[in-house]
Short mmCIF file of C-alpha atoms in Angstrom, two decimals:
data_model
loop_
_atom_site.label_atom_id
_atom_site.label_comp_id
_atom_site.label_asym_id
_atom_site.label_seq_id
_atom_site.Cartn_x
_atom_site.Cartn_y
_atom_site.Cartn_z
CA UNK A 87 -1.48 22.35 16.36
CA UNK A 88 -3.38 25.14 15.92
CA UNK A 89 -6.32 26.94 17.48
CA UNK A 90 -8.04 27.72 14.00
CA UNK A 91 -9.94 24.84 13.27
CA UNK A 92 -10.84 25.83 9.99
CA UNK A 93 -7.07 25.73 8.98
CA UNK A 94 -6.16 23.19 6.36
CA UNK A 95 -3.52 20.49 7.59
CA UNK A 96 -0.01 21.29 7.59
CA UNK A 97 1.54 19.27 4.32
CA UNK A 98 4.80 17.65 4.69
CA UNK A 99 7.29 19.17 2.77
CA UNK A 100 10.71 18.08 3.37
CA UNK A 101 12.74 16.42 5.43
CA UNK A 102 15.17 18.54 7.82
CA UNK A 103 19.34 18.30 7.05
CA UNK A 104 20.00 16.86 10.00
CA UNK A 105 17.98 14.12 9.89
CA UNK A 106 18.83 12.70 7.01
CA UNK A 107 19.70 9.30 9.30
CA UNK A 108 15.70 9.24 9.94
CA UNK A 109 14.42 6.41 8.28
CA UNK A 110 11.26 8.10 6.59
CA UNK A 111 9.99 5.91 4.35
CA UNK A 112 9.08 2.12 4.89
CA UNK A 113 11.31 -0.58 3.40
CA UNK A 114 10.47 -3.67 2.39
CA UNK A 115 11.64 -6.51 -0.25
CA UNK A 116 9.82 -7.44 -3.54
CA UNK A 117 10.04 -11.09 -2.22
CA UNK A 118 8.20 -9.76 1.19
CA UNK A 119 6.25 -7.91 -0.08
CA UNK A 120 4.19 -10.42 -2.51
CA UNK A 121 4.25 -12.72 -0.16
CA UNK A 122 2.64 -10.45 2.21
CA UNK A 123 0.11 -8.70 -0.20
CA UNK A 124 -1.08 -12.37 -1.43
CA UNK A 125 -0.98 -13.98 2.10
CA UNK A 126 -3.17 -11.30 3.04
CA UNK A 127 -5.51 -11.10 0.50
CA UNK A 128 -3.85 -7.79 -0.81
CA UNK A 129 -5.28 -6.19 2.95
CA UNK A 130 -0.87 -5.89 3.85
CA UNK A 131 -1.70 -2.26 1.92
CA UNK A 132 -3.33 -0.90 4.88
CA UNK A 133 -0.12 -1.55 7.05
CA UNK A 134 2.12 -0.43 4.15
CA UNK A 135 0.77 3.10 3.97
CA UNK A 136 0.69 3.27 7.56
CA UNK A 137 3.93 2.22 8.47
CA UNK A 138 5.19 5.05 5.32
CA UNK A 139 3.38 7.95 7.23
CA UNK A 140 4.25 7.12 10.76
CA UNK A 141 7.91 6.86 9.68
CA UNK A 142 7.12 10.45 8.02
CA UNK A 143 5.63 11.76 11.09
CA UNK A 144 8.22 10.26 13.35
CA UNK A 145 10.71 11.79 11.04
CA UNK A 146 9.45 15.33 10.64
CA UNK A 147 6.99 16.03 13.40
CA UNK A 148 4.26 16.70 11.29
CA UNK A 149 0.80 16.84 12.39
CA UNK A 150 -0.68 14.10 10.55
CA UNK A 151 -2.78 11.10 11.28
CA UNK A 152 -1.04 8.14 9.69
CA UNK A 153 -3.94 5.34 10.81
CA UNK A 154 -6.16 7.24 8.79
CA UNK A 155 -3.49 7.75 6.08
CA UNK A 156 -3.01 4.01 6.02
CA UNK A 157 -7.08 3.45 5.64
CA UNK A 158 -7.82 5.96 3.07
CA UNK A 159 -4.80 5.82 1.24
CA UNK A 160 -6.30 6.50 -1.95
CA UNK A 161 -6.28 10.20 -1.27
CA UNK A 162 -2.66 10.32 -0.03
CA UNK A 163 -0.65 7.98 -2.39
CA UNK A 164 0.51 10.74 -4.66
CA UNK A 165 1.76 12.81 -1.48
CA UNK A 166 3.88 9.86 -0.64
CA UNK A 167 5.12 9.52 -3.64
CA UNK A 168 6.07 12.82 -4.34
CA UNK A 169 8.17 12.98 -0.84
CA UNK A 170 9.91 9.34 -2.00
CA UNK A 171 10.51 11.90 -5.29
CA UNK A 172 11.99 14.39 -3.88
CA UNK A 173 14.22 12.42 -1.69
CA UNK A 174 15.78 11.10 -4.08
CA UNK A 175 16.12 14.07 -6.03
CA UNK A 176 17.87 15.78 -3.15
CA UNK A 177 20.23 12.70 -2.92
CA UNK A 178 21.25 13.35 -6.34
CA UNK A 179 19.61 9.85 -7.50
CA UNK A 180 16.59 8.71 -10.04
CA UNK A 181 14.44 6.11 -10.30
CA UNK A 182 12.43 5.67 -13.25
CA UNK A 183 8.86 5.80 -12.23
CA UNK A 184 6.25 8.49 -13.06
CA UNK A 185 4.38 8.64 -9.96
CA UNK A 186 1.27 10.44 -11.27
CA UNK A 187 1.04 7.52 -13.18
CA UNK A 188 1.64 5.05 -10.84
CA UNK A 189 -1.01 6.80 -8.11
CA UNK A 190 -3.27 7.33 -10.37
CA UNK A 191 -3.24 3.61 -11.74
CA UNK A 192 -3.46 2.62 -7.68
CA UNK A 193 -6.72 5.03 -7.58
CA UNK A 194 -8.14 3.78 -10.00
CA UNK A 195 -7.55 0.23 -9.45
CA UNK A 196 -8.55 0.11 -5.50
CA UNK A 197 -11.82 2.04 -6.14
CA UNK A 198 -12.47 -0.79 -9.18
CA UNK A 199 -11.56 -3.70 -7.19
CA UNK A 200 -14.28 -1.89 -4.53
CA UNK A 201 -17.04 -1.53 -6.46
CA UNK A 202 -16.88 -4.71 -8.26
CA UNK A 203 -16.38 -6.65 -5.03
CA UNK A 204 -20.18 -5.01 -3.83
CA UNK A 205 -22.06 -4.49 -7.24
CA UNK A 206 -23.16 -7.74 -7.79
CA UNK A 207 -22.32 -10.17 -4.85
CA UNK A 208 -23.91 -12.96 -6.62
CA UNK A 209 -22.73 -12.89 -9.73
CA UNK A 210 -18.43 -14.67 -10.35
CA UNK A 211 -17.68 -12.48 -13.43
CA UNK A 212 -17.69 -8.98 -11.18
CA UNK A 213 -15.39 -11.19 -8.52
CA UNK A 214 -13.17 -12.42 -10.63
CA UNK A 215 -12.53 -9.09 -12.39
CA UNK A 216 -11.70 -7.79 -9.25
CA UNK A 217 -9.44 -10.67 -8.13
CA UNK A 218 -7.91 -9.07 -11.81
CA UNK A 219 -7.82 -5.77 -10.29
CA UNK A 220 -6.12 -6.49 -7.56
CA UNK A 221 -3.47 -7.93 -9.42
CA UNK A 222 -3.12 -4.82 -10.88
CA UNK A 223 -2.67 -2.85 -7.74
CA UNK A 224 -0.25 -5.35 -6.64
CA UNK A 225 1.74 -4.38 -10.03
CA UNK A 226 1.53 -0.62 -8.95
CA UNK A 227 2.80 -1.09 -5.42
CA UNK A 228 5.43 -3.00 -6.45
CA UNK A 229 6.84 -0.73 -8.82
CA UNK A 230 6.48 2.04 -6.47
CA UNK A 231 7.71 0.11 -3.35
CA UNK A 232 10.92 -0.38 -5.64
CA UNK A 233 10.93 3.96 -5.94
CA UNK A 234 10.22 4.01 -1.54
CA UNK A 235 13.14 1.18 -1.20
CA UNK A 236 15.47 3.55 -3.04
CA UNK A 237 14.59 6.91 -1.37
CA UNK A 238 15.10 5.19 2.20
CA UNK A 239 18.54 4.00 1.13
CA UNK A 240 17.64 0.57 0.37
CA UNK A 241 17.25 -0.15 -3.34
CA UNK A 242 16.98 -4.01 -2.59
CA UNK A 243 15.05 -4.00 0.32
CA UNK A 244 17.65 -5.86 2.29
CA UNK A 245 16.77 -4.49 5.34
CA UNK A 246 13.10 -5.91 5.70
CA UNK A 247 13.22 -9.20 3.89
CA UNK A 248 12.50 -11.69 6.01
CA UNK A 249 8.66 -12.71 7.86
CA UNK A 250 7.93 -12.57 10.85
CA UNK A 251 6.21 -14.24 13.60
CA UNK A 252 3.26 -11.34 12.86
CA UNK A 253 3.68 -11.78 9.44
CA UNK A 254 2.84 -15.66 9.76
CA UNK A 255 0.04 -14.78 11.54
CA UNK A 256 -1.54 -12.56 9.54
CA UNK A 257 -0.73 -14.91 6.97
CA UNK A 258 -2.70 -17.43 8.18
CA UNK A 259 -5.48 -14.85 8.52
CA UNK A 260 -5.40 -13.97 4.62
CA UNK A 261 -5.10 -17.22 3.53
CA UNK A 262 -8.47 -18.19 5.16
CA UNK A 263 -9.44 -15.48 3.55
CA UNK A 264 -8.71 -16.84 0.35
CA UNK A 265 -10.56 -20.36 0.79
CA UNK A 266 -13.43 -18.37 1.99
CA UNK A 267 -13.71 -16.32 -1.30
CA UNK A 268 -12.51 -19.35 -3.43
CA UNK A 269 -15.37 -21.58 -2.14
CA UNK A 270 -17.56 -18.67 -2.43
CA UNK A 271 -16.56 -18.05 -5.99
CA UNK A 272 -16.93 -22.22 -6.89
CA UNK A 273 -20.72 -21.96 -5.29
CA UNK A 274 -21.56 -19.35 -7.40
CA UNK A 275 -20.41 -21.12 -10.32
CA UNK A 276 -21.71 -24.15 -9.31
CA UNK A 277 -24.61 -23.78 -7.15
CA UNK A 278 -24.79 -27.51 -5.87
CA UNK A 279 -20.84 -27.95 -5.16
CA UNK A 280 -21.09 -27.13 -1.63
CA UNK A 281 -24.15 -29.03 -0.51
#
């Protein structure tokens, strides 16, 4: 850390050679994964950034917060992805993914989903479009979770592919969730339903 506190915070840039044991980036299956995203009404994002930049942290040192990396992960997605990048490059591998693309589409998408979800609370065609949108940013994470998998060594995500105990739970959380909004959604539609 430094004493400057105007000084812009140290980047990430690569990984040393002699830790290239360190698991840095977070692995997880496809299966996992949607099961996760869906059982927790997409909210398993927030644990899936911040489990990427701890790992990074843990792995390089660098001065970085990864809770708030995790909550505002809309301006840190690209970084990610270009260090999953660059791994692989260094390994010699590729991955077909364009991860402007893909960070931008995740942008894009989360700060939809967010404004529909608060623009008009009373109205089911804003929800619903942004039950749509999240779809979509399941669609990105996916196909960049498949581009982390493979820069950590684990293409398939064998290594993280079964739920746990936590996982349940949290389940269980998301899926209450879900009947909230869905009974929500079928009162708005049908004002009378719930009475």
């Amino acid at each position: 850390m430094t004493d400057n506190l105007y000084a812009p915070p140290k980047t990430i840039t690569a990984i040393d050679a002699g830790q290239d044991n360190a698991q840095t980036f977070y692995v997880v299956s496809p299966r996992k994964l949607a099961i996760l995203f869906w059982g927790t009404f997409g909210n398993y994002v927030l644990y899936l950034f911040y489990k990427n930049w701890a790992l990074q942290k843990q792995a390089t040192g660098a001065d970085i917060m990864p809770v708030m990396r995790g909550l505002f992960s809309i301006f840190f997605v690209l970084d990610l992805y270009q260090l999953a990048d660059k791994r692989l490059t260094e390994k010699g591998e590729t991955h077909p993914w364009d991860i402007h693309s893909l960070a931008t589409k995740y942008i894009v998408l989360v700060i939809g989903k967010n404004v529909l979800e608060r623009i008009t609370i009373s109205q089911p065609f804003p929800q619903l479009l942004a039950l749509g949108m999240l779809y979509g940013v399941y669609r990105t994470l996916a196909q960049a979770q498949n581009g982390l998998n493979l820069a950590a060594g684990d293409a398939e995500g064998t290594s993280n592919h079964k739920l746990t105990a936590a996982n349940y739970v949290w389940i269980v959380l998301g899926v209450a969730l879900w009947v909230i909004v869905i009974l929500g959604l079928l009162s708005m539609v049908w004002p009378g339903l719930l009475k």
